[in-house]
């Protein structure tokens, strides 16, 4: 949860807290992340098999965050197979596994925690 909140702050300049209704069906098995104004900002790790009906309509317009690229790809593949994808596609991102830092103040060159250039 903390990594997701840090990701949204870093990438989208958005402060979020974990929603209280995490067990509700409308989040597709994921955890809602609520913005400062009380509206849902993103959902962390929704399950493709639970995204149907009203949950589908809610999540279709939201940012979906996944802990790994593999989870993101699995969700995308499974929803396409079941023909449950929004017309404009899903808004999805995965969390980076290692915190990154800038090199000599250059915003275009970033290093992962091991010091390797990540190609950005």
XYZ file of C-alpha atoms in Angstrom:
120
model
C 0.000 0.000 0.000
C 2.787 2.391 0.898
C 4.540 1.770 -2.423
C 1.298 2.525 -4.309
C 0.822 5.781 -2.394
C 4.433 6.779 -3.127
C 3.974 5.920 -6.811
C 0.875 8.116 -7.122
C 2.595 10.979 -5.303
C 5.706 10.736 -7.489
C 4.105 10.078 -10.881
C 0.746 11.871 -10.582
C 1.360 14.405 -7.756
C -1.588 12.939 -5.865
C -1.821 12.170 -2.152
C -3.952 9.104 -1.419
C -5.117 7.044 1.527
C -6.422 3.486 1.605
C -10.201 3.316 1.283
C -12.360 1.839 4.016
C -14.469 -0.295 1.665
C -11.756 -2.630 0.398
C -13.933 -5.734 0.755
C -16.774 -4.397 -1.383
C -17.486 -6.092 -4.724
C -17.382 -2.838 -6.666
C -13.579 -2.644 -6.452
C -13.154 -5.960 -8.275
C -11.230 -7.528 -5.412
C -8.737 -4.658 -5.332
C -8.001 -1.997 -2.744
C -9.355 1.506 -3.399
C -6.973 4.437 -3.025
C -8.850 7.629 -2.150
C -7.671 11.118 -3.120
C -7.588 14.163 -0.829
C -11.065 15.268 -1.912
C -12.596 11.916 -0.966
C -13.021 10.566 -4.498
C -11.464 7.293 -5.671
C -8.139 7.929 -7.408
C -7.017 4.377 -8.223
C -7.518 0.715 -7.390
C -4.593 -1.480 -6.357
C -4.487 -5.059 -7.686
C -8.025 -5.739 -8.941
C -8.793 -9.354 -9.914
C -9.942 -9.810 -13.523
C -12.487 -12.518 -12.634
C -14.297 -10.139 -10.271
C -14.588 -7.238 -12.716
C -18.145 -7.459 -14.012
C -21.367 -5.474 -13.930
C -21.153 -2.322 -11.825
C -17.536 -3.061 -10.886
C -16.635 -3.058 -14.589
C -18.309 0.304 -15.123
C -16.590 1.834 -12.098
C -13.114 0.495 -12.859
C -13.294 1.260 -16.601
C -12.554 4.921 -15.954
C -10.086 4.543 -13.088
C -6.357 4.065 -12.856
C -5.587 0.420 -12.048
C -2.292 -0.175 -10.232
C -0.538 -3.538 -10.101
C 2.443 -4.556 -8.007
C 4.260 -6.170 -10.950
C 4.211 -5.977 -14.734
C 3.238 -9.676 -14.813
C 0.077 -8.985 -12.757
C -0.805 -6.117 -15.081
C -0.327 -8.297 -18.172
C -2.365 -11.125 -16.626
C -5.262 -8.770 -15.870
C -5.172 -7.333 -19.391
C -4.969 -10.767 -21.029
C -7.789 -12.234 -18.929
C -10.162 -9.319 -19.475
C -9.524 -9.351 -23.230
C -10.147 -13.091 -23.342
C -13.477 -12.601 -21.574
C -14.251 -9.576 -23.778
C -14.438 -7.366 -20.725
C -12.337 -4.395 -21.784
C -13.469 -0.770 -22.048
C -13.672 0.722 -25.550
C -10.758 3.055 -24.766
C -8.822 0.318 -22.946
C -7.807 0.132 -19.305
C -5.710 2.821 -17.611
C -3.062 0.598 -16.025
C 0.344 1.060 -14.446
C 2.596 -1.210 -12.450
C 4.696 -0.173 -9.495
C 8.436 -0.105 -10.010
C 10.235 -2.756 -7.986
C 13.164 -0.550 -7.042
C 13.134 3.085 -5.965
C 14.801 5.327 -8.527
C 16.971 8.393 -8.163
C 18.046 11.053 -10.630
C 21.638 11.304 -11.857
C 23.282 14.718 -11.299
C 19.931 16.467 -11.426
C 19.208 15.207 -14.968
C 15.490 14.266 -15.020
C 15.951 12.063 -18.117
C 18.572 9.760 -16.599
C 17.507 7.612 -13.666
C 19.232 4.822 -11.825
C 17.634 1.933 -10.014
C 18.822 1.114 -6.497
C 21.672 -1.051 -7.904
C 22.984 1.893 -9.947
C 22.060 0.568 -13.404
C 20.646 2.974 -15.986
C 17.003 2.078 -16.606
C 16.917 3.654 -20.065
C 14.533 6.513 -19.283
